[in-house]
Short mmCIF file of C-alpha atoms in Angstrom, two decimals:
data_model
loop_
_atom_site.label_atom_id
_atom_site.label_comp_id
_atom_site.label_asym_id
_atom_site.label_seq_id
_atom_site.Cartn_x
_atom_site.Cartn_y
_atom_site.Cartn_z
CA UNK A 1 -13.20 1.66 4.82
CA UNK A 2 -14.85 4.88 3.65
CA UNK A 3 -11.66 5.79 1.90
CA UNK A 4 -11.69 2.44 0.16
CA UNK A 5 -15.34 2.80 -0.93
CA UNK A 6 -14.70 6.33 -2.10
CA UNK A 7 -11.88 5.13 -4.27
CA UNK A 8 -13.99 2.26 -5.58
CA UNK A 9 -16.71 4.61 -6.80
CA UNK A 10 -14.43 7.29 -8.13
CA UNK A 11 -12.70 4.66 -10.21
CA UNK A 12 -8.97 4.60 -9.61
CA UNK A 13 -8.65 8.32 -10.27
CA UNK A 14 -6.04 9.88 -8.02
CA UNK A 15 -4.46 13.29 -8.23
CA UNK A 16 -2.21 12.24 -11.08
CA UNK A 17 -5.04 12.70 -13.57
CA UNK A 18 -5.26 16.31 -12.50
CA UNK A 19 -1.47 16.63 -12.77
CA UNK A 20 -1.53 15.28 -16.31
CA UNK A 21 -4.35 17.56 -17.44
CA UNK A 22 -2.64 20.62 -16.04
CA UNK A 23 0.69 19.64 -17.54
CA UNK A 24 -0.81 19.08 -20.98
CA UNK A 25 -2.26 22.55 -21.04
CA UNK A 26 0.73 24.34 -19.60
CA UNK A 27 2.95 22.65 -22.18
CA UNK A 28 0.75 23.81 -25.04
CA UNK A 29 1.30 27.36 -23.78
CA UNK A 30 5.03 26.83 -23.23
CA UNK A 31 5.65 25.23 -26.58
CA UNK A 32 3.56 27.82 -28.41
CA UNK A 33 5.53 30.71 -26.99
CA UNK A 34 8.77 28.86 -27.52
CA UNK A 35 8.41 28.29 -31.22
CA UNK A 36 7.80 31.35 -33.36
CA UNK A 37 9.49 29.32 -36.08
CA UNK A 38 6.64 26.84 -36.04
CA UNK A 39 4.03 29.59 -36.33
CA UNK A 40 5.89 31.14 -39.27
CA UNK A 41 6.11 27.85 -41.09
CA UNK A 42 2.39 27.30 -40.52
CA UNK A 43 1.67 30.79 -41.85
CA UNK A 44 3.54 30.08 -45.06
CA UNK A 45 1.73 26.80 -45.57
CA UNK A 46 -1.63 28.48 -44.93
CA UNK A 47 -0.86 31.16 -47.50
CA UNK A 48 0.03 28.53 -50.06
CA UNK A 49 -3.19 26.56 -49.55
CA UNK A 50 -5.56 29.50 -49.28
CA UNK A 51 -4.06 31.24 -52.30
CA UNK A 52 -5.40 28.42 -54.44
CA UNK A 53 -8.91 29.58 -53.63
CA UNK A 54 -8.71 33.28 -52.98
CA UNK A 55 -6.45 36.26 -53.07
CA UNK A 56 -5.42 37.32 -49.59
CA UNK A 57 -3.57 40.18 -47.98
CA UNK A 58 -0.45 38.40 -46.80
CA UNK A 59 0.94 41.37 -44.92
CA UNK A 60 -2.23 41.83 -42.91
CA UNK A 61 -2.47 38.16 -41.99
CA UNK A 62 -2.28 37.17 -38.32
CA UNK A 63 -1.80 33.68 -36.95
CA UNK A 64 -1.56 33.17 -33.21
CA UNK A 65 -2.39 31.07 -30.22
CA UNK A 66 -5.33 32.37 -28.25
CA UNK A 67 -4.86 31.35 -24.66
CA UNK A 68 -7.86 30.87 -22.43
CA UNK A 69 -7.85 29.57 -18.88
CA UNK A 70 -8.43 25.97 -19.74
CA UNK A 71 -7.91 25.83 -23.47
CA UNK A 72 -5.68 27.06 -26.23
CA UNK A 73 -7.02 27.86 -29.69
CA UNK A 74 -5.26 28.61 -32.94
CA UNK A 75 -6.70 31.78 -34.49
CA UNK A 76 -5.98 33.06 -37.94
CA UNK A 77 -7.16 36.42 -39.16
CA UNK A 78 -6.77 36.51 -42.92
CA UNK A 79 -8.05 39.50 -44.90
CA UNK A 80 -9.51 38.36 -48.22
CA UNK A 81 -9.00 40.59 -51.26
CA UNK A 82 -10.98 38.56 -53.76
CA UNK A 83 -12.35 35.07 -54.23
CA UNK A 84 -11.38 33.13 -57.32
CA UNK A 85 -13.96 31.62 -59.67
CA UNK A 86 -12.16 28.32 -59.87
CA UNK A 87 -9.39 26.50 -58.10
CA UNK A 88 -5.89 27.13 -59.52
CA UNK B 1 37.18 8.27 -29.32
CA UNK B 2 34.88 8.60 -26.35
CA UNK B 3 31.26 9.60 -26.12
CA UNK B 4 30.30 12.87 -24.45
CA UNK B 5 26.97 12.90 -22.63
CA UNK B 6 25.48 15.91 -20.85
CA UNK B 7 23.18 15.27 -17.89
CA UNK B 8 20.67 18.04 -17.45
CA UNK B 9 17.18 18.83 -16.12
CA UNK B 10 16.17 22.47 -16.10
CA UNK B 11 14.73 22.28 -12.63
CA UNK B 12 17.15 22.01 -9.73
CA UNK B 13 17.06 19.32 -7.09
CA UNK B 14 15.78 16.46 -9.21
CA UNK B 15 18.97 14.41 -8.87
CA UNK B 16 21.28 15.38 -11.73
CA UNK B 17 24.45 15.16 -9.69
CA UNK B 18 23.52 11.87 -8.01
CA UNK B 19 22.61 10.49 -11.42
CA UNK B 20 25.91 11.63 -12.94
CA UNK B 21 27.91 10.08 -10.08
CA UNK B 22 26.08 6.77 -10.27
CA UNK B 23 26.14 6.41 -14.04
CA UNK B 24 29.84 7.28 -13.95
CA UNK B 25 30.64 4.72 -11.28
CA UNK B 26 28.42 2.14 -12.99
CA UNK B 27 30.11 2.56 -16.37
CA UNK B 28 33.54 2.42 -14.71
CA UNK B 29 32.66 -0.79 -12.90
CA UNK B 30 31.67 -2.29 -16.26
CA UNK B 31 35.21 -1.68 -17.46
CA UNK B 32 34.99 1.74 -19.11
CA UNK B 33 37.28 4.67 -18.59
CA UNK B 34 35.08 7.52 -17.43
CA UNK B 35 35.62 11.23 -16.78
CA UNK B 36 33.00 13.23 -14.87
CA UNK B 37 32.99 16.99 -15.35
CA UNK B 38 31.19 19.29 -12.93
CA UNK B 39 30.15 22.30 -15.00
CA UNK B 40 28.19 23.97 -12.21
CA UNK B 41 30.65 26.78 -11.57
CA UNK B 42 30.10 28.49 -8.23
CA UNK B 43 27.85 25.69 -6.94
CA UNK B 44 29.93 22.55 -7.29
CA UNK B 45 28.64 19.36 -5.70
CA UNK B 46 29.76 16.36 -7.69
CA UNK B 47 32.93 16.29 -5.57
CA UNK B 48 31.01 15.79 -2.31
CA UNK B 49 28.64 13.24 -3.79
CA UNK B 50 31.69 11.21 -4.81
CA UNK B 51 33.48 11.86 -1.51
CA UNK B 52 36.42 13.54 -3.25
CA UNK B 53 36.06 17.04 -1.80
CA UNK B 54 39.32 16.84 0.17
CA UNK B 55 41.44 15.97 -2.83
CA UNK B 56 40.77 19.00 -4.99
CA UNK B 57 43.83 21.02 -5.91
CA UNK B 58 42.99 22.43 -9.34
CA UNK B 59 39.62 22.88 -11.04
CA UNK B 60 38.04 23.30 -14.46
CA UNK B 61 38.79 27.00 -14.56
CA UNK B 62 42.47 26.42 -13.74
CA UNK B 63 42.61 24.10 -16.73
CA UNK B 64 40.98 26.45 -19.23
CA UNK B 65 43.00 29.41 -17.96
CA UNK B 66 46.23 27.45 -18.25
CA UNK B 67 47.16 27.47 -14.54
CA UNK B 68 47.75 23.73 -14.68
CA UNK B 69 47.82 20.83 -17.10
CA UNK B 70 44.58 18.92 -17.65
CA UNK B 71 45.90 15.74 -16.04
CA UNK B 72 46.86 17.58 -12.88
CA UNK B 73 43.26 18.65 -12.30
CA UNK B 74 41.71 15.20 -12.75
CA UNK B 75 40.97 13.53 -9.40
CA UNK B 76 41.02 9.75 -9.26
CA UNK B 77 38.07 8.07 -7.58
CA UNK B 78 38.63 6.22 -4.29
CA UNK B 79 37.20 2.97 -5.59
CA UNK B 80 37.79 2.97 -9.34
CA UNK B 81 41.09 4.86 -9.50
CA UNK B 82 42.14 5.80 -13.01
CA UNK B 83 38.93 4.43 -14.52
CA UNK B 84 36.78 7.10 -12.87
CA UNK B 85 38.09 10.63 -12.60
CA UNK B 86 36.49 13.94 -11.69
CA UNK B 87 37.20 17.37 -13.09
CA UNK B 88 35.71 19.62 -10.39
CA UNK B 89 34.07 22.98 -11.02
CA UNK B 90 35.53 26.18 -9.66
CA UNK B 91 33.71 27.17 -6.50
CA UNK B 92 34.74 30.77 -6.03
CA UNK B 93 34.13 32.17 -9.47
CA UNK B 94 31.22 33.44 -11.52
CA UNK B 95 29.18 31.23 -13.82
CA UNK B 96 30.27 33.08 -16.96
CA UNK B 97 33.99 32.71 -16.23
CA UNK B 98 34.21 29.92 -18.82
CA UNK B 99 33.49 30.58 -22.49
CA UNK B 100 31.74 28.04 -24.74
CA UNK B 101 34.82 27.82 -27.01
CA UNK B 102 36.96 26.90 -24.00
CA UNK B 103 34.47 24.21 -22.97
CA UNK B 104 34.46 22.81 -26.48
CA UNK B 105 38.24 22.62 -26.52
CA UNK B 106 38.34 20.93 -23.11
CA UNK B 107 35.76 18.32 -24.07
CA UNK B 108 37.62 17.60 -27.29
CA UNK B 109 40.74 16.81 -25.31
CA UNK B 110 38.89 14.65 -22.76
CA UNK B 111 37.14 12.52 -25.34
CA UNK B 112 40.52 11.44 -26.66
CA UNK B 113 41.42 10.13 -23.21
CA UNK B 114 38.20 8.48 -21.99
CA UNK B 115 35.45 6.12 -23.21
CA UNK B 116 32.80 8.32 -21.63
CA UNK B 117 32.82 11.97 -20.62
CA UNK B 118 29.78 12.85 -18.50
CA UNK B 119 29.00 16.54 -18.07
CA UNK B 120 26.94 17.42 -15.00
CA UNK B 121 25.01 20.52 -16.01
CA UNK B 122 23.83 23.26 -13.66
CA UNK B 123 20.11 23.86 -13.21
CA UNK B 124 18.57 26.57 -15.34
CA UNK B 125 18.81 27.45 -19.01
CA UNK B 126 21.38 30.23 -18.93
CA UNK B 127 25.10 30.47 -19.52
CA UNK B 128 26.11 27.41 -17.49
CA UNK B 129 23.62 25.18 -19.27
CA UNK B 130 24.78 26.40 -22.65
CA UNK B 131 28.39 25.72 -21.68
CA UNK B 132 27.49 22.22 -20.55
CA UNK B 133 25.80 21.23 -23.79
CA UNK B 134 28.19 22.81 -26.26
CA UNK B 135 30.53 19.84 -26.62
CA UNK B 136 28.06 16.99 -26.02
CA UNK B 137 27.11 14.25 -28.49
CA UNK B 138 24.07 13.16 -26.53
CA UNK B 139 21.90 14.35 -23.66
CA UNK B 140 20.20 12.72 -20.71
CA UNK B 141 17.33 14.68 -19.13
CA UNK B 142 16.54 13.91 -15.49
CA UNK B 143 13.08 14.58 -14.11
CA UNK B 144 10.88 13.54 -11.20
CA UNK B 145 7.19 12.66 -11.59
CA UNK B 146 6.08 16.15 -10.57
CA UNK B 147 4.33 18.78 -12.65
CA UNK B 148 7.07 21.38 -12.19
CA UNK B 149 9.95 19.04 -13.04
CA UNK B 150 8.22 17.57 -16.11
CA UNK B 151 7.37 21.03 -17.37
CA UNK B 152 11.00 22.13 -17.09
CA UNK B 153 12.13 18.90 -18.72
CA UNK B 154 9.92 19.73 -21.70
CA UNK B 155 11.49 23.14 -21.99
CA UNK B 156 14.98 21.64 -21.81
CA UNK B 157 14.14 19.07 -24.49
CA UNK B 158 13.08 21.94 -26.76
CA UNK B 159 16.31 23.82 -26.08
CA UNK B 160 18.44 20.71 -26.62
CA UNK B 161 16.83 20.07 -29.98
CA UNK B 162 17.25 23.71 -30.94
CA UNK B 163 20.96 23.24 -30.15
CA UNK B 164 20.95 20.20 -32.47
CA UNK B 165 21.25 17.67 -29.65
CA UNK B 166 18.54 15.44 -31.03
CA UNK B 167 16.86 12.51 -29.32
CA UNK B 168 17.66 13.25 -25.70
CA UNK B 169 16.79 10.40 -23.35
CA UNK B 170 14.86 10.64 -20.11
CA UNK B 171 15.51 9.35 -16.60
CA UNK B 172 12.53 9.49 -14.26
CA UNK B 173 13.92 9.79 -10.76
CA UNK B 174 12.35 9.32 -7.31
CA UNK B 175 9.33 7.31 -8.36
CA UNK B 176 7.25 6.10 -5.42
CA UNK B 177 5.49 2.85 -6.29
CA UNK B 178 3.01 3.19 -3.40
CA UNK B 179 1.82 6.57 -4.71
CA UNK B 180 1.73 5.35 -8.30
CA UNK B 181 -0.45 2.46 -7.18
CA UNK B 182 -2.92 4.87 -5.55
CA UNK B 183 -3.03 7.01 -8.67
CA UNK B 184 -1.38 9.91 -6.88
CA UNK B 185 1.82 9.94 -8.91
CA UNK B 186 2.41 9.93 -12.64
CA UNK B 187 4.00 6.71 -13.88
CA UNK B 188 6.23 5.91 -16.85
CA UNK B 189 3.39 5.80 -19.36
CA UNK B 190 1.92 9.12 -18.17
CA UNK B 191 5.23 10.92 -18.57
CA UNK B 192 5.92 9.13 -21.84
CA UNK B 193 2.53 10.37 -23.07
CA UNK B 194 3.44 13.95 -22.32
CA UNK B 195 7.13 14.24 -23.22
CA UNK B 196 7.34 11.65 -26.00
CA UNK B 197 11.05 10.92 -25.74
CA UNK B 198 12.91 7.69 -25.19
CA UNK B 199 13.01 6.66 -21.55
CA UNK B 200 16.45 5.51 -20.46
CA UNK B 201 15.48 4.49 -16.97
CA UNK B 202 13.23 4.78 -13.96
CA UNK B 203 14.79 5.15 -10.53
CA UNK B 204 12.69 4.47 -7.43
CA UNK B 205 12.79 6.84 -4.47
CA UNK B 206 15.22 5.18 -2.10
CA UNK B 207 16.40 6.25 1.35
CA UNK B 208 19.68 4.48 0.68
CA UNK B 209 20.53 7.26 -1.77
CA UNK B 210 20.63 9.73 1.11
CA UNK B 211 22.82 7.37 3.13
CA UNK B 212 25.15 6.87 0.18
CA UNK B 213 25.41 10.64 -0.39
CA UNK B 214 26.12 11.14 3.31
CA UNK B 215 29.01 8.73 2.96
CA UNK B 216 30.17 10.05 -0.38
CA UNK B 217 29.92 6.68 -2.11
CA UNK B 218 27.79 6.00 -5.19
CA UNK B 219 25.02 3.44 -4.67
CA UNK B 220 25.20 1.84 -8.10
CA UNK B 221 27.07 -1.23 -6.92
CA UNK B 222 24.99 -1.81 -3.79
CA UNK B 223 23.27 -5.07 -4.67
CA UNK B 224 20.51 -4.63 -2.09
CA UNK B 225 19.42 -1.19 -3.22
CA UNK B 226 16.60 -0.83 -5.77
CA UNK B 227 17.94 2.54 -6.88
CA UNK B 228 21.34 0.92 -7.33
CA UNK B 229 19.77 -1.75 -9.51
CA UNK B 230 18.01 0.93 -11.55
CA UNK B 231 21.30 2.76 -12.15
CA UNK B 232 23.05 -0.49 -13.13
CA UNK B 233 20.31 -1.10 -15.70
CA UNK B 234 20.69 2.44 -17.04
CA UNK B 235 24.42 1.88 -17.52
CA UNK B 236 23.81 -1.34 -19.43
CA UNK B 237 21.28 0.45 -21.65
CA UNK B 238 23.83 3.21 -22.35
CA UNK B 239 26.19 0.45 -23.50
CA UNK B 240 23.52 -0.73 -25.92
CA UNK B 241 21.97 -3.64 -24.05
CA UNK B 242 18.22 -4.18 -23.94
CA UNK B 243 17.22 -4.30 -20.28
CA UNK B 244 13.57 -4.33 -19.16
CA UNK B 245 12.42 -1.68 -16.69
CA UNK B 246 12.39 -2.57 -13.00
CA UNK B 247 9.16 -3.93 -11.63
CA UNK B 248 8.39 -1.13 -9.19
CA UNK B 249 4.91 -2.17 -8.22
CA UNK B 250 5.79 -4.46 -5.38
CA UNK B 251 3.30 -7.14 -4.64
CA UNK B 252 2.27 -7.13 -1.04
CA UNK B 253 1.82 -10.89 -0.79
CA UNK B 254 5.22 -11.46 -2.28
CA UNK B 255 6.80 -9.13 0.23
CA UNK B 256 5.04 -10.87 3.04
CA UNK B 257 6.38 -14.21 1.87
CA UNK B 258 9.87 -12.77 1.54
CA UNK B 259 9.70 -11.48 5.09
CA UNK B 260 8.56 -14.84 6.41
CA UNK B 261 11.31 -16.62 4.53
CA UNK B 262 13.96 -14.26 5.84
CA UNK B 263 12.56 -14.67 9.34
CA UNK B 264 11.63 -11.03 9.81
CA UNK B 265 7.92 -11.55 10.36
CA UNK B 266 6.84 -13.24 13.56
#
């Protein structure tokens, strides 16, 4: 009975929700490390877009996944040489 | 010309070999000529699952090394005869004894002879896996609803696509409806959410599978088995039919009625 009430109040949340959350995150890590090709393509696109607005140091540019315990962030470190007066 | 399908999973023990045996037997019983190839060199098992372990004379390695002709190594199934044959793996050799070019050549020859060639891949992502996928036109990925198996399936899907085997299809094996109902097991939609590939079938966990493996007879044509039904549906989908997924969430009332009607409940 207690078990039943517990489930009633928790909503129908069993351990599968936890499984799904953990899987999601672990797959972001897995896929990120699996696909340097993807990161390179992203880098090229970023250069193209940003170059419209400013001159950047392409060689010194870094794009990577920053992996925390419960999150993954995309970080880009892009040295700016000069900012343009108007959009190309 | 036949279709070559590799059955793979990444993680071991999720039911690749059982799946290969049952899809093979199912397709054969629907009138197709099927060849099953065990590519797990050094750890062969498809022969015992099919109950053909005592009939092996030559194996895959004998064929590629020219010790025998291809036809001599193909073992006819007990039930389906010429319509279901097995090419067993070598048991006493190393995994890298076969080269990808040799596999490709072998598969090319087999597809001329059969409607379907099913390649049972070893677990892992190394040499044996690469050999298994080299000649395939399509891939089936087997997983169970567990975090570790789904993770490995994701990795395998990535590797398959990198090898230009696009649009692999997924079989979710050993689903337990009681646990799904309690929210303690991921269901079809959860796994679909995460992996985002086409689902070819869902097979319930079924004790009869263990019995059938003990006997060395596929379960696909056992009309009373739910897993058998699931494998029959998978075979029909492979042949292009639209078949709805099995209703796995059994209704308790309905079961109770069934029991009463069959005279089990007193």
